[in-house]
Short mmCIF file of C-alpha atoms in Angstrom, two decimals:
data_model
loop_
_atom_site.label_atom_id
_atom_site.label_comp_id
_atom_site.label_asym_id
_atom_site.label_seq_id
_atom_site.Cartn_x
_atom_site.Cartn_y
_atom_site.Cartn_z
CA MET A 1 -55.29 46.02 42.35
CA ASN A 2 -55.02 43.34 38.99
CA LYS A 3 -56.16 45.44 36.79
CA LEU A 4 -52.67 47.41 37.57
CA ILE A 5 -50.67 44.22 37.42
CA GLU A 6 -52.78 43.37 33.76
CA ALA A 7 -51.28 46.93 32.48
CA TRP A 8 -48.07 46.58 32.78
CA SER A 9 -47.80 42.57 32.06
CA VAL A 10 -46.25 43.68 28.34
CA ASN A 11 -44.33 40.62 26.44
CA ALA A 12 -40.80 39.78 26.90
CA GLU A 13 -39.23 41.34 23.92
CA VAL A 14 -41.21 44.85 25.31
CA GLN A 15 -39.63 44.00 29.18
CA TRP A 16 -36.37 43.55 27.25
CA VAL A 17 -35.96 47.18 26.10
CA ILE A 18 -37.03 48.58 29.22
CA LEU A 19 -35.00 46.85 31.01
CA ILE A 20 -31.74 47.65 28.65
CA ILE A 21 -33.47 51.65 28.39
CA LEU A 22 -32.74 51.34 32.80
CA CYS A 23 -29.17 49.55 32.50
CA ILE A 24 -28.14 52.18 30.77
CA LEU A 25 -30.01 55.01 32.61
CA VAL A 26 -28.10 53.70 36.05
CA CYS A 27 -24.91 53.14 34.28
CA SER A 28 -24.88 56.31 33.12
CA SER A 29 -25.76 58.37 36.26
CA LEU A 30 -23.28 56.09 38.57
CA ALA A 31 -20.33 57.11 36.00
CA TRP A 32 -21.64 60.87 35.52
CA ASN A 33 -21.58 60.69 39.61
CA VAL A 34 -18.29 58.89 40.09
CA TRP A 35 -16.66 61.56 37.34
CA ASN A 36 -17.98 64.45 39.19
CA PHE A 37 -16.62 63.35 42.06
CA LEU A 38 -13.16 62.66 40.80
CA LYS A 39 -12.81 65.40 38.78
CA PRO A 40 -16.02 67.95 38.82
CA GLY A 41 -16.28 70.29 35.46
CA LYS A 42 -17.79 71.44 33.40
CA LEU A 43 -18.89 69.02 30.71
CA VAL A 44 -19.78 66.35 33.13
CA LYS A 45 -21.76 68.73 35.31
CA GLU A 46 -23.07 69.06 32.04
CA LEU A 47 -23.62 65.77 31.39
CA LEU A 48 -25.14 64.92 34.72
CA VAL A 49 -28.37 67.59 33.64
CA ARG A 50 -28.57 66.07 30.73
CA THR A 51 -29.46 62.28 32.85
CA ARG A 52 -31.71 63.58 34.71
CA SER A 53 -33.30 64.84 32.13
CA TRP A 54 -32.62 61.43 30.47
CA TRP A 55 -34.85 59.49 33.22
CA ILE A 56 -37.65 62.35 33.45
CA MET A 57 -38.51 61.93 29.13
CA CYS A 58 -37.73 57.79 28.83
CA ALA A 59 -40.17 57.07 31.93
CA CYS A 60 -42.33 59.20 30.55
CA PHE A 61 -42.03 57.17 26.76
CA VAL A 62 -41.96 54.36 28.24
CA ALA A 63 -45.68 55.17 30.43
CA THR A 64 -47.07 56.53 26.94
CA THR A 65 -45.97 53.37 25.29
CA LEU A 66 -47.36 51.05 27.21
CA ALA A 67 -50.82 52.40 27.82
CA HIS A 68 -54.06 52.48 26.38
CA PRO A 69 -54.09 53.42 22.87
CA VAL A 70 -55.57 56.25 22.55
CA VAL A 71 -53.69 57.05 25.94
CA THR A 72 -50.57 56.63 23.48
CA VAL A 73 -51.96 58.43 20.44
CA ILE A 74 -53.69 61.62 23.19
CA GLY A 75 -49.14 61.82 24.52
CA LEU A 76 -48.04 61.90 20.36
CA ALA A 77 -51.11 65.19 19.67
CA PHE A 78 -49.83 66.07 23.34
CA LEU A 79 -46.12 66.57 21.30
CA SER A 80 -47.02 67.83 17.68
CA TYR A 81 -49.35 70.66 20.39
CA ALA A 82 -46.42 71.72 21.90
CA LEU A 83 -43.99 71.90 19.11
CA LEU A 84 -46.21 74.15 18.08
CA ARG A 85 -46.66 76.14 21.10
CA GLU A 86 -42.70 77.10 21.58
CA MET A 87 -42.43 77.61 18.01
CA TYR A 88 -44.90 79.77 17.08
CA PRO A 89 -43.99 82.14 19.61
CA LEU A 90 -40.53 82.42 18.29
CA LEU A 91 -41.57 83.22 14.78
CA LYS A 92 -43.15 86.71 15.41
CA LEU A 93 -46.73 86.05 13.54
CA ASP A 94 -48.51 88.78 12.23
CA GLN A 95 -52.74 89.02 12.82
CA ARG A 96 -52.80 87.66 10.17
CA GLU A 97 -50.56 83.87 10.87
CA ARG A 98 -51.62 83.91 14.44
CA ASN A 99 -54.94 83.19 12.76
CA VAL A 100 -54.79 80.61 10.71
CA ALA A 101 -52.52 79.50 13.21
CA LEU A 102 -55.59 78.41 14.88
CA LEU A 103 -56.42 76.44 12.18
CA CYS A 104 -53.10 74.63 12.81
CA TYR A 105 -54.34 73.80 16.62
CA ALA A 106 -57.53 72.55 15.92
CA VAL A 107 -55.41 70.03 12.58
CA ILE A 108 -54.26 68.74 15.27
CA PRO A 109 -56.26 66.34 16.88
CA VAL A 110 -58.24 65.51 13.17
CA GLN A 111 -54.98 64.19 12.12
CA TYR A 112 -54.26 62.17 14.83
CA ALA A 113 -57.82 60.60 15.03
CA LEU A 114 -57.81 59.46 11.53
CA ALA A 115 -54.52 57.92 12.63
CA TYR A 116 -56.32 56.54 15.43
CA LEU A 117 -59.61 55.35 13.74
CA GLY A 118 -57.01 53.58 10.36
CA MET A 119 -58.66 55.80 8.13
CA THR A 120 -55.47 55.62 5.95
CA THR A 121 -56.18 57.42 2.84
CA LEU A 122 -57.34 60.35 4.20
CA PHE A 123 -54.67 60.11 7.26
CA LEU A 124 -52.07 60.08 4.91
CA ALA A 125 -54.05 63.27 2.67
CA PHE A 126 -55.11 66.04 5.76
CA ILE A 127 -52.24 68.37 6.09
CA PRO A 128 -50.73 68.08 2.54
CA VAL A 129 -53.03 68.11 0.23
CA PHE A 130 -56.13 69.44 1.99
CA MET A 131 -54.16 71.68 4.74
CA PHE A 132 -51.93 72.70 1.72
CA VAL A 133 -54.80 74.38 -0.32
CA ALA A 134 -56.41 75.21 2.76
CA ILE A 135 -53.73 77.31 4.25
CA PRO A 136 -52.93 79.06 1.55
CA PHE A 137 -56.67 80.62 0.88
CA MET A 138 -56.72 82.19 4.42
CA LEU A 139 -53.98 84.20 4.49
CA VAL A 140 -54.40 85.33 1.15
CA VAL A 141 -58.23 85.47 1.16
CA ARG A 142 -58.37 88.40 3.49
CA GLY A 143 -56.63 90.93 0.86
CA GLU A 144 -53.63 91.25 2.44
CA THR A 145 -50.54 90.19 0.46
CA LYS A 146 -47.00 91.61 2.42
CA GLY A 147 -45.64 88.65 3.40
CA ILE A 148 -47.62 85.95 1.84
CA VAL A 149 -44.58 83.94 0.53
CA ARG A 150 -43.11 83.71 3.80
CA SER A 151 -46.90 82.33 5.48
CA ILE A 152 -47.24 80.08 2.54
CA SER A 153 -44.05 78.62 3.36
CA LEU A 154 -43.83 78.58 7.00
CA MET A 155 -46.96 77.21 8.48
CA PRO A 156 -47.52 74.95 5.89
CA TYR A 157 -44.40 73.31 6.90
CA SER A 158 -45.21 74.18 9.87
CA LEU A 159 -48.04 71.39 9.79
CA VAL A 160 -45.62 68.66 8.13
CA ALA A 161 -42.92 68.58 9.82
CA TRP A 162 -44.75 68.83 13.50
CA VAL A 163 -48.26 67.50 12.74
CA TYR A 164 -47.59 65.50 10.19
CA GLY A 165 -44.71 63.74 10.22
CA MET A 166 -45.47 62.40 14.47
CA SER A 167 -48.59 61.08 13.82
CA HIS A 168 -47.35 58.01 11.75
CA LEU A 169 -46.80 57.61 15.08
CA ALA A 170 -50.26 56.97 16.04
CA MET A 171 -50.50 54.88 12.59
CA LEU A 172 -48.41 51.64 13.89
CA PHE A 173 -51.40 50.92 15.72
CA ASN A 174 -53.73 50.81 12.60
CA LEU A 175 -50.49 48.33 10.89
CA PRO A 176 -52.30 44.56 10.16
CA GLU A 177 -51.03 41.64 12.42
CA LEU A 178 -47.87 39.81 11.73
CA PRO A 179 -47.55 36.00 10.92
CA GLY A 180 -45.15 35.53 14.01
CA PHE A 181 -44.98 39.52 15.54
CA THR A 182 -44.93 39.69 19.16
CA ALA A 183 -43.89 42.33 20.45
CA GLY A 184 -47.40 45.06 18.51
CA PRO A 185 -47.39 49.13 18.05
CA GLN A 186 -46.27 49.18 21.34
CA GLY A 187 -42.90 47.38 21.02
CA LEU A 188 -42.33 49.42 17.82
CA LEU A 189 -42.22 52.33 19.02
CA LEU A 190 -40.64 52.10 22.22
CA TYR A 191 -38.15 50.89 18.89
CA PHE A 192 -38.33 53.55 17.10
CA ILE A 193 -38.36 56.10 20.42
CA PHE A 194 -34.77 54.07 21.43
CA LEU A 195 -33.08 54.33 17.50
CA VAL A 196 -33.65 57.98 18.12
CA GLY A 197 -33.35 58.49 21.64
CA ILE A 198 -29.94 56.93 20.98
CA ASN A 199 -28.82 57.93 17.92
CA ASP A 200 -28.48 61.19 19.90
CA VAL A 201 -26.70 60.23 22.72
CA LEU A 202 -24.47 58.68 20.43
CA GLN A 203 -23.68 61.19 18.13
CA PHE A 204 -23.61 63.73 20.67
CA ALA A 205 -20.89 61.09 22.49
CA TRP A 206 -18.86 60.01 18.83
CA GLY A 207 -18.44 63.96 18.58
CA LYS A 208 -17.23 64.69 22.09
CA ILE A 209 -14.88 61.71 21.35
CA ILE A 210 -13.52 62.40 17.93
CA GLY A 211 -15.06 65.27 16.31
CA GLN A 212 -12.69 67.87 13.78
CA ARG A 213 -14.39 68.72 11.28
CA ALA A 214 -18.16 70.03 11.24
CA VAL A 215 -20.75 68.58 8.29
CA LEU A 216 -21.86 72.34 8.55
CA PRO A 217 -19.36 75.03 10.24
CA ASN A 218 -22.46 77.43 9.13
CA VAL A 219 -25.09 75.82 10.53
CA SER A 220 -23.74 73.93 13.51
CA PRO A 221 -20.48 73.46 14.52
CA ASN A 222 -20.84 71.20 17.02
CA LYS A 223 -22.41 69.10 14.24
CA THR A 224 -19.02 66.48 13.31
CA TRP A 225 -18.52 64.12 10.35
CA GLU A 226 -16.66 61.48 13.22
CA GLY A 227 -20.02 61.85 15.54
CA LEU A 228 -22.51 61.93 12.44
CA VAL A 229 -21.07 58.47 11.23
CA GLY A 230 -20.02 56.91 14.16
CA GLY A 231 -23.97 57.82 15.07
CA VAL A 232 -25.24 56.71 12.00
CA LEU A 233 -23.17 53.08 12.09
CA SER A 234 -23.34 52.49 16.11
CA VAL A 235 -27.74 53.20 15.91
CA THR A 236 -27.98 50.72 12.80
CA LEU A 237 -25.51 48.07 14.26
CA ILE A 238 -28.47 48.71 17.49
CA ALA A 239 -31.10 48.47 15.52
CA VAL A 240 -30.69 44.74 13.94
CA ALA A 241 -29.53 43.80 17.77
CA LEU A 242 -33.56 45.56 18.46
CA ARG A 243 -34.88 44.16 15.64
CA PHE A 244 -37.20 41.43 17.70
CA LEU A 245 -39.41 43.93 18.62
CA THR A 246 -40.33 43.99 14.81
CA PRO A 247 -41.52 42.05 12.36
CA LEU A 248 -38.07 43.31 9.87
CA GLU A 249 -35.31 40.64 9.21
CA ALA A 250 -31.60 41.54 9.56
CA TRP A 251 -30.61 44.26 6.83
CA GLU A 252 -33.71 45.63 6.89
CA ALA A 253 -34.00 46.40 10.34
CA ALA A 254 -30.02 47.09 9.71
CA PHE A 255 -31.64 49.77 6.61
CA THR A 256 -34.02 50.94 8.79
CA GLY A 257 -31.79 51.35 11.54
CA PHE A 258 -30.26 53.94 9.02
CA CYS A 259 -32.63 56.13 7.59
CA VAL A 260 -33.50 56.71 10.82
CA ALA A 261 -30.11 57.87 11.73
CA VAL A 262 -29.80 59.75 9.27
CA ALA A 263 -33.69 61.70 9.31
CA GLY A 264 -32.96 62.01 12.93
CA PHE A 265 -29.14 64.33 12.19
CA MET A 266 -31.12 65.89 8.88
CA GLY A 267 -33.88 67.13 11.48
CA ASP A 268 -31.69 68.57 13.92
CA ALA A 269 -29.69 70.11 11.47
CA ILE A 270 -32.93 71.77 9.60
CA ALA A 271 -34.05 72.94 13.29
CA SER A 272 -31.09 74.10 14.10
CA GLY A 273 -31.08 75.79 10.42
CA ILE A 274 -33.88 77.86 12.02
CA LYS A 275 -33.06 78.72 15.50
CA ARG A 276 -29.77 80.56 13.58
CA ASP A 277 -32.09 82.50 11.61
CA LEU A 278 -33.96 83.77 14.60
CA GLY A 279 -31.06 83.96 16.71
CA ILE A 280 -31.56 81.78 19.32
CA LYS A 281 -29.73 78.93 20.97
CA ASN A 282 -32.30 77.38 22.19
CA SER A 283 -36.25 76.43 21.04
CA GLY A 284 -36.95 76.63 24.83
CA ASN A 285 -35.86 75.45 28.51
CA ALA A 286 -39.15 73.30 29.10
CA ILE A 287 -36.28 69.83 29.37
CA PRO A 288 -33.14 71.54 31.63
CA GLY A 289 -29.41 70.80 29.32
CA HIS A 290 -32.16 69.71 26.28
CA GLY A 291 -33.95 73.02 25.59
CA GLY A 292 -37.48 73.21 24.22
CA TYR A 293 -39.26 70.65 22.88
CA LEU A 294 -37.69 71.22 19.56
CA ASP A 295 -34.48 70.92 20.38
CA ARG A 296 -35.36 67.12 21.61
CA LEU A 297 -37.91 66.69 18.96
CA ASP A 298 -36.36 67.52 16.77
CA GLY A 299 -35.79 64.42 14.98
CA PHE A 300 -38.62 62.13 16.20
CA SER A 301 -40.57 64.64 14.29
CA THR A 302 -38.36 63.78 10.51
CA ALA A 303 -37.31 59.87 11.52
CA ALA A 304 -41.75 58.73 12.36
CA ALA A 305 -42.69 59.47 8.60
CA PRO A 306 -39.92 57.78 6.57
CA PHE A 307 -39.57 54.43 9.72
CA PHE A 308 -43.49 53.98 9.28
CA HIS A 309 -43.16 53.19 5.90
CA LEU A 310 -40.43 51.76 6.09
CA ILE A 311 -42.25 48.95 8.43
CA TYR A 312 -44.76 49.08 6.18
CA PHE A 313 -43.06 47.90 3.09
CA PHE A 314 -41.30 45.21 4.89
CA GLY A 315 -43.15 43.83 7.48
CA VAL A 316 -47.14 44.51 5.66
CA THR A 317 -45.87 44.93 1.14
CA ALA A 318 -43.13 42.63 1.46
CA ALA A 319 -44.33 40.58 3.06
CA GLY A 320 -47.72 39.85 1.68
#
């Protein structure tokens, strides 16, 4: 029993954010249920389904974040695996590409092990340097050149986007200790997850409330300039308000929040382009009301690397 209590004895900063997340979910659930009772409709039913999924996702994210670092890293590695496992069947890989896909799956534990062990140089170089050469070579070594340009573009990109990017979150556990910074890697990870998640919600909400002009009408017509600007500005302010989870000054937190919000939007836009090219609306149905893993983790995968490097630059390099 004491061990269980110890496991959940996290610092006050992290406890506050967990309480904030809980309050948001409770208030949202109550609001949507009252709305549905007074005036049922398609939109409110969609919001109810989405909120129920957010309860599950937030519970998983918080539990994984507060667990032992090994468990957290394994959880992140599973998300990378889930992204590849979901997307590869949709891409209709040929036999040559399926063989290379096995290598891509094998890369996941290696990349995350390098992150967990703090082998920074190998971590940074393993996929974009070594695998960037090894994968194209494996594709051409069989002597089949038809469709090789597609394959060389597709397979390395899948690793960079959904393994290399996400694995930067595991590197948060290897940041050096900073004076006066008590939230630790758990706080940073929770900070990132909250910013990316709320960015998705706020861009959707602002777009529904005041959205008129589409940002990318041929790619994602539901994404509006009003939703984008409203979401980015809101997340920038939230990033400053929650900077007690980070070693950042106010302006550094604002810049980091801005970059995370923009990177999240870019990831969403890229995923929308991929899905439109494939002729599908959602990448899967793993998350009710949200689609598949790619539909919800597109922003995480593109924002993770910028977030880590900004934290490292402002918190470690510039400080010291």
